[in-house]
mmCIF file of N, CA and C in Angstrom:
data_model
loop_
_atom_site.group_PDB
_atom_site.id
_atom_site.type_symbol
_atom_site.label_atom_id
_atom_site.label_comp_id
_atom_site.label_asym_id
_atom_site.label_seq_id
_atom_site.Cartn_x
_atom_site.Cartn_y
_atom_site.Cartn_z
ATOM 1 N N UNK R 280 0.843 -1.181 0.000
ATOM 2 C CA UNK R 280 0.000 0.000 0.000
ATOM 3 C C UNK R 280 0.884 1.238 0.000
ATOM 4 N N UNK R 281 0.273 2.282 -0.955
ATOM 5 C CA UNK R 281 1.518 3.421 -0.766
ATOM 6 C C UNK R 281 0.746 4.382 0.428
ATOM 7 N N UNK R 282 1.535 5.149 1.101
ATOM 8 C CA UNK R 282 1.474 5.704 2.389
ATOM 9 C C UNK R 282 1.530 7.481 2.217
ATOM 10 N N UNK R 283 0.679 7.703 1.026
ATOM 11 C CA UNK R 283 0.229 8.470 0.871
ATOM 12 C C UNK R 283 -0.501 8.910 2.193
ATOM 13 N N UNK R 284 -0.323 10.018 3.130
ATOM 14 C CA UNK R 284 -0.846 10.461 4.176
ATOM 15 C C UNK R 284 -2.048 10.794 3.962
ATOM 16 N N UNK R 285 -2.312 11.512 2.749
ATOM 17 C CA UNK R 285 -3.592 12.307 2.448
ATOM 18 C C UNK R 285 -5.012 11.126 2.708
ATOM 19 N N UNK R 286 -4.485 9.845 2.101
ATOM 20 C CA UNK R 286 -5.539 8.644 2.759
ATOM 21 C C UNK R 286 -6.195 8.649 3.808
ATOM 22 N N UNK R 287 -5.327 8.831 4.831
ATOM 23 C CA UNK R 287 -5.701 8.838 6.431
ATOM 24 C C UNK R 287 -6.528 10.443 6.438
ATOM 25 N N UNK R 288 -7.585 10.173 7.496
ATOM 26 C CA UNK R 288 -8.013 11.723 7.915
ATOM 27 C C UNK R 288 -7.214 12.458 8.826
ATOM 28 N N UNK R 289 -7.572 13.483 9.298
ATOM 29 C CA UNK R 289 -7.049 13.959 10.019
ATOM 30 C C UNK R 289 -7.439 13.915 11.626
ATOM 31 N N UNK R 290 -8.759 13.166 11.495
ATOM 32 C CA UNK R 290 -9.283 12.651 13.076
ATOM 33 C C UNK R 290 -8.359 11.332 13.580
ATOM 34 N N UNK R 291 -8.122 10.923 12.091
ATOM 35 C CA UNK R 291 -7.213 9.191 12.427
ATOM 36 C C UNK R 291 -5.868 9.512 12.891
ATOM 37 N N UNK R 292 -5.567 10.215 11.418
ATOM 38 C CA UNK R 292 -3.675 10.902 12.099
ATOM 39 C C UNK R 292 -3.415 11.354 13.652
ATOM 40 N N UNK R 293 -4.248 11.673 14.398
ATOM 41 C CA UNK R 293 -4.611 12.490 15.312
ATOM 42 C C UNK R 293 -4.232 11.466 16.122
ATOM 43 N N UNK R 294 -5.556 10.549 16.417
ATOM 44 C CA UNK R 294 -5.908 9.498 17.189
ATOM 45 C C UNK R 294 -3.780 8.239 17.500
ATOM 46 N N UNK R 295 -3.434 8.223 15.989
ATOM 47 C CA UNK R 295 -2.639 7.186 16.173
ATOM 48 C C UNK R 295 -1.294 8.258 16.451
ATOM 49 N N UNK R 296 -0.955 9.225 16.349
ATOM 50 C CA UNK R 296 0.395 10.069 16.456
ATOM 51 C C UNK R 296 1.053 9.649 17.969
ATOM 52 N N UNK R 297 0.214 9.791 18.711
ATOM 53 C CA UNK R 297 1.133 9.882 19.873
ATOM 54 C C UNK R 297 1.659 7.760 20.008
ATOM 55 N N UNK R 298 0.896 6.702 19.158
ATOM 56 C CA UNK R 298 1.311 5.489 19.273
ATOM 57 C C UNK R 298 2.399 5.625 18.395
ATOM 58 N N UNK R 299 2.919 6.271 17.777
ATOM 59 C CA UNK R 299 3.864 6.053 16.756
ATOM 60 C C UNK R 299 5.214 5.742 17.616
ATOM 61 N N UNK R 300 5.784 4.579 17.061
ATOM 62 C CA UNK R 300 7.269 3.894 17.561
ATOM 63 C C UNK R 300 8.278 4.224 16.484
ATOM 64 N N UNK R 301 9.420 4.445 16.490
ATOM 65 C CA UNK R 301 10.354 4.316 15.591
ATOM 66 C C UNK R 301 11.267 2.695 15.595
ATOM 67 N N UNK R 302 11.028 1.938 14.850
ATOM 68 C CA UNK R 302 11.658 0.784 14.892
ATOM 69 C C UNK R 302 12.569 -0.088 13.673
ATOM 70 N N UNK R 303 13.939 -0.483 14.062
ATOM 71 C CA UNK R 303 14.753 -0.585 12.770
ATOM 72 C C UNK R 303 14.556 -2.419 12.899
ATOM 73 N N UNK R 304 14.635 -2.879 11.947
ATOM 74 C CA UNK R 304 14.612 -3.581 11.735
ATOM 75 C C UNK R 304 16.220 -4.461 10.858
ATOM 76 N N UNK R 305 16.960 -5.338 10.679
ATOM 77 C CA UNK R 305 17.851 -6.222 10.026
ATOM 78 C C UNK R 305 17.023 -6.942 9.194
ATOM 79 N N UNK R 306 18.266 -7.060 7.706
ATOM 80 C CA UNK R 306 17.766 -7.665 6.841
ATOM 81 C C UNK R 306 17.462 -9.259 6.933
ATOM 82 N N UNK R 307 16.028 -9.893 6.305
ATOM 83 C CA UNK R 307 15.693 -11.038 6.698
ATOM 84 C C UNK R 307 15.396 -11.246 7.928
ATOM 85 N N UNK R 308 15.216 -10.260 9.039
ATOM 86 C CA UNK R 308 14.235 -10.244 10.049
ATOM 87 C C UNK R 308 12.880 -10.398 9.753
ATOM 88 N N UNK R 309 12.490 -11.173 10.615
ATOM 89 C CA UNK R 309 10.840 -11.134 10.387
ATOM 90 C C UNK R 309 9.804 -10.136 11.527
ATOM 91 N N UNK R 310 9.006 -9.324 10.468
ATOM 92 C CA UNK R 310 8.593 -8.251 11.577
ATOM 93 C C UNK R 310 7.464 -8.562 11.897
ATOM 94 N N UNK R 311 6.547 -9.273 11.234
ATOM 95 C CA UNK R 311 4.848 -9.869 11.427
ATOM 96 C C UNK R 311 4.843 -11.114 11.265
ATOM 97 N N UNK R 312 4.460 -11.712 11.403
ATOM 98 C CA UNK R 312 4.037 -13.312 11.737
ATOM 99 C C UNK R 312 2.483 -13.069 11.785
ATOM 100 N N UNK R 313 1.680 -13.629 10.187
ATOM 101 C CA UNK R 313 0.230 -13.478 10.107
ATOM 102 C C UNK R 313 -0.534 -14.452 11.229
ATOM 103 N N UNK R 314 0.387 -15.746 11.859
ATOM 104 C CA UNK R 314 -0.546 -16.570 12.650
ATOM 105 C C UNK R 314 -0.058 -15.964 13.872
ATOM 106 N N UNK R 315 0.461 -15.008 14.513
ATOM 107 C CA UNK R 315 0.907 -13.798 15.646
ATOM 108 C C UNK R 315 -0.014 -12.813 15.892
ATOM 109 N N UNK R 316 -1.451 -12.709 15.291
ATOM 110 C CA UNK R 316 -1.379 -11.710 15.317
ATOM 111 C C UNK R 316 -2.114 -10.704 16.915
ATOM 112 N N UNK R 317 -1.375 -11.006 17.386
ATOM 113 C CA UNK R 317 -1.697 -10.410 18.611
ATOM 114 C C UNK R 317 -2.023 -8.801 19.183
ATOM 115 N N UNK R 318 -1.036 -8.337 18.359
ATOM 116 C CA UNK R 318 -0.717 -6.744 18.713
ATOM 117 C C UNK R 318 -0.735 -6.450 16.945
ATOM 118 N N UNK R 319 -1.929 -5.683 16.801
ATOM 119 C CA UNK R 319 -2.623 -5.468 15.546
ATOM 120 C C UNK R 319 -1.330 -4.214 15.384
ATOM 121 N N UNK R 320 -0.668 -4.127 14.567
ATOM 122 C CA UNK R 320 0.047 -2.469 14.283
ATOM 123 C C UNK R 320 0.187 -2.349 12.637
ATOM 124 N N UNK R 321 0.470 -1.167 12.603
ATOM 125 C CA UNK R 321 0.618 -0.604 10.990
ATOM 126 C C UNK R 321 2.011 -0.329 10.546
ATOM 127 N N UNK R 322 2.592 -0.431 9.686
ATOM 128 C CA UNK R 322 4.234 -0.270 9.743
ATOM 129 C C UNK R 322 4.302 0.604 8.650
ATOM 130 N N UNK R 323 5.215 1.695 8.377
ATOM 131 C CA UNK R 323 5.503 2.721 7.228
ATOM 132 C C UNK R 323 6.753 2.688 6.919
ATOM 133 N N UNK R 324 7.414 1.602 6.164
ATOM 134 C CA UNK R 324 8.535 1.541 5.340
ATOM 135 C C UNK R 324 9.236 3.419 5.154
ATOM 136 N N UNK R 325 10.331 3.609 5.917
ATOM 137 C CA UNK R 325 10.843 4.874 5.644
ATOM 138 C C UNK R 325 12.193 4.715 4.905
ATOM 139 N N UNK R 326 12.806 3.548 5.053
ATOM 140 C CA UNK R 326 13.988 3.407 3.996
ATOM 141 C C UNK R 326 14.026 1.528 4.500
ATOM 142 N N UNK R 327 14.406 1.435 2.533
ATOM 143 C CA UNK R 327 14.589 -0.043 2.217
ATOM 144 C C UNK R 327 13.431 -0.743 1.666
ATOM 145 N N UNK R 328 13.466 -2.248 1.697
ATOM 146 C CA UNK R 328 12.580 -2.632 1.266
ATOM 147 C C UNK R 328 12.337 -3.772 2.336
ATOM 148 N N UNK R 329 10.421 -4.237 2.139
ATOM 149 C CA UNK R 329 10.112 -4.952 2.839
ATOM 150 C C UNK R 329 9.251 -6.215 2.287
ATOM 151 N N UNK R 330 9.781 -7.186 2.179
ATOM 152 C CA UNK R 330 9.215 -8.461 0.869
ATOM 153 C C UNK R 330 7.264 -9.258 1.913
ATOM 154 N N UNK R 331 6.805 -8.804 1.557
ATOM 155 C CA UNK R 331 5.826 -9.746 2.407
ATOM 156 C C UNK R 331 5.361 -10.755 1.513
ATOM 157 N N UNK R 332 5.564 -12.106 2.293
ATOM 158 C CA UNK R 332 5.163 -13.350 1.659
ATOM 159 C C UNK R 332 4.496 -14.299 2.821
ATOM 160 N N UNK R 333 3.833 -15.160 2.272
ATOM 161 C CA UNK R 333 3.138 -16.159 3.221
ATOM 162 C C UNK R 333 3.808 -17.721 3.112
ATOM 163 N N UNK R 334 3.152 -18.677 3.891
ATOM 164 C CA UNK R 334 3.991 -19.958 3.668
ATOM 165 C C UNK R 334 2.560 -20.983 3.306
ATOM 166 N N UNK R 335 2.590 -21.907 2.692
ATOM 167 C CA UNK R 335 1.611 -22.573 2.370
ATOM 168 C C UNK R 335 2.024 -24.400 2.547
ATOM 169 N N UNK R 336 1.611 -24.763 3.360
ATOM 170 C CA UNK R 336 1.515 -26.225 3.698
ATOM 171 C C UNK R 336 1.162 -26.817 2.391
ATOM 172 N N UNK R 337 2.026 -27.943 1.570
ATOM 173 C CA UNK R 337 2.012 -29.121 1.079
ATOM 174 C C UNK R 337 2.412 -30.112 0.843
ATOM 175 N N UNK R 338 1.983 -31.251 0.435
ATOM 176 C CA UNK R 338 2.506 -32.331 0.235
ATOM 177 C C UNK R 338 3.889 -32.545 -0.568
ATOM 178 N N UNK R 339 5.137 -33.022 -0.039
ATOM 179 C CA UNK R 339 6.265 -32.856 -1.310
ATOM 180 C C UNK R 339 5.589 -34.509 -1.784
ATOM 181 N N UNK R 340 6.736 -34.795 -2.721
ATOM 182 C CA UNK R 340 6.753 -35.717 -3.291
ATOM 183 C C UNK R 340 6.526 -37.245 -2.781
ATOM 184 N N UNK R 341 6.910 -37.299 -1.563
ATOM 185 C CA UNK R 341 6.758 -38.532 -0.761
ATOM 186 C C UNK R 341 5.469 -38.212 0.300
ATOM 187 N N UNK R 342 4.848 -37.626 -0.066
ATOM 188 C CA UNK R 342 3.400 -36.749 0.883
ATOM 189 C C UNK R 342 3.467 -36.555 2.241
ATOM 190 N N UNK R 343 4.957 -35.728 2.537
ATOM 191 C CA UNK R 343 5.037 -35.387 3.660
ATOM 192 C C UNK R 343 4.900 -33.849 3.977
ATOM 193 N N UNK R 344 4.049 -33.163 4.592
ATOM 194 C CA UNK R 344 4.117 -32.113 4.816
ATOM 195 C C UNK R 344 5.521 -31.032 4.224
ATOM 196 N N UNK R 345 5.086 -29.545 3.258
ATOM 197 C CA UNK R 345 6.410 -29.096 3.321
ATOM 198 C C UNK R 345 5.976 -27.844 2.825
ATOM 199 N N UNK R 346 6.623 -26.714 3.961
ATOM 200 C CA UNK R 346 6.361 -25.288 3.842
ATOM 201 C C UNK R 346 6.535 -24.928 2.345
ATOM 202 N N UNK R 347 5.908 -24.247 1.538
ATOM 203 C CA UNK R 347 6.128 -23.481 0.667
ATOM 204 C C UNK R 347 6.098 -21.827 0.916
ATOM 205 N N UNK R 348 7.231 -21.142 0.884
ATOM 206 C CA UNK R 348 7.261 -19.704 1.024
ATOM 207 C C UNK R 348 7.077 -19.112 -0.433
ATOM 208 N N UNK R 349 5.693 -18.369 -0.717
ATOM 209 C CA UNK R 349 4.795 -17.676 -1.666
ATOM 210 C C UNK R 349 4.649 -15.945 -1.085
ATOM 211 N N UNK R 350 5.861 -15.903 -2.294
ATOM 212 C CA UNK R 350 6.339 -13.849 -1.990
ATOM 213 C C UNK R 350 4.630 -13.288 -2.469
ATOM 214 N N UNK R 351 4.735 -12.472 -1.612
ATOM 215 C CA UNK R 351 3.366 -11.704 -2.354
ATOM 216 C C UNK R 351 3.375 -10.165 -2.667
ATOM 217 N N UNK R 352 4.292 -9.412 -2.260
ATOM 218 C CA UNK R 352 4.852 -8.367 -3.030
ATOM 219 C C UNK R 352 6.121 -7.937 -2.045
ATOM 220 N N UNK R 353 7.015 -7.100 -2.829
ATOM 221 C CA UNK R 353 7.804 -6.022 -2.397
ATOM 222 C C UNK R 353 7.349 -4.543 -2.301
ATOM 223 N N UNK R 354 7.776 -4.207 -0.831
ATOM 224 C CA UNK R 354 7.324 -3.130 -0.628
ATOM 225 C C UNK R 354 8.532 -1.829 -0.345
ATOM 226 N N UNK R 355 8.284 -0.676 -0.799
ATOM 227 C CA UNK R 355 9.852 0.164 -0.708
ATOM 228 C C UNK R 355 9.545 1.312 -0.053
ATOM 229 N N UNK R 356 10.173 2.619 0.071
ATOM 230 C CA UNK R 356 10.260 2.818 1.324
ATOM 231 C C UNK R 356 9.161 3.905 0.205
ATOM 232 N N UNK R 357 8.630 4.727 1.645
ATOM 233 C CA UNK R 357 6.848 5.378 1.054
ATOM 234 C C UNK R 357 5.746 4.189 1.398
ATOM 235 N N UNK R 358 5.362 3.057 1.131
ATOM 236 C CA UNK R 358 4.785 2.173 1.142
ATOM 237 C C UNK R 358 4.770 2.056 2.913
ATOM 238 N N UNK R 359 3.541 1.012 3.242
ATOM 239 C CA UNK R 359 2.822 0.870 4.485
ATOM 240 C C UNK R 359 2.518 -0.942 4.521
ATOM 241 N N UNK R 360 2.328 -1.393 5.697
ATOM 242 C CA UNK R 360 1.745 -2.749 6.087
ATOM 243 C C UNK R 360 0.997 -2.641 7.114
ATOM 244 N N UNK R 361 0.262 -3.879 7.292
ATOM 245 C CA UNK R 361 -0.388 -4.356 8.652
ATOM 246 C C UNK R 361 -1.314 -4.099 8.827
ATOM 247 N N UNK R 362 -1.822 -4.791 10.011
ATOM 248 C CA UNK R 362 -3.187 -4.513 10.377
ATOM 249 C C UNK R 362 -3.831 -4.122 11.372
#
């Protein structure tokens, strides 16, 4: 999502300003975990990029269970996540 401010109102901007964290993150850190989701937050990419992908349970070849990691976009800095 691009993080165009003008999106947000100005009752919302309001409401979330004083929650705002500054937080750095390392590359190939994982910052959300979709089955985590405990602490709902919004994230605003300010420099770099941020790949969000999911993992999908299937059968390999001998029908044993096996993560598949399925990228679902790159996100760069301007751009937003979460929920």
């Amino acid at each position: 999502c691009s993080s165009d401010l003008a999106n947000f109102s100005e009752k919302a901007l309001k409401k979330v300003v004083y929650s705002i964290k500054d937080c750095k993150f390392i590359p190939e850190e994982t910052i959300f975990d979709e089955s985590s989701s405990d602490d709902p937050a919004i994230y605003f990419i300010m420099k770099g990029e941020v790949e969000i992908f999911t993992n999908k349970l299937r059968e390999n070849s001998l029908g044993f269970p096996n993560n598949q990691e399925i990228n679902l976009k790159r996100l760069k800095a301007g751009d937003f996540f979460g929920e």
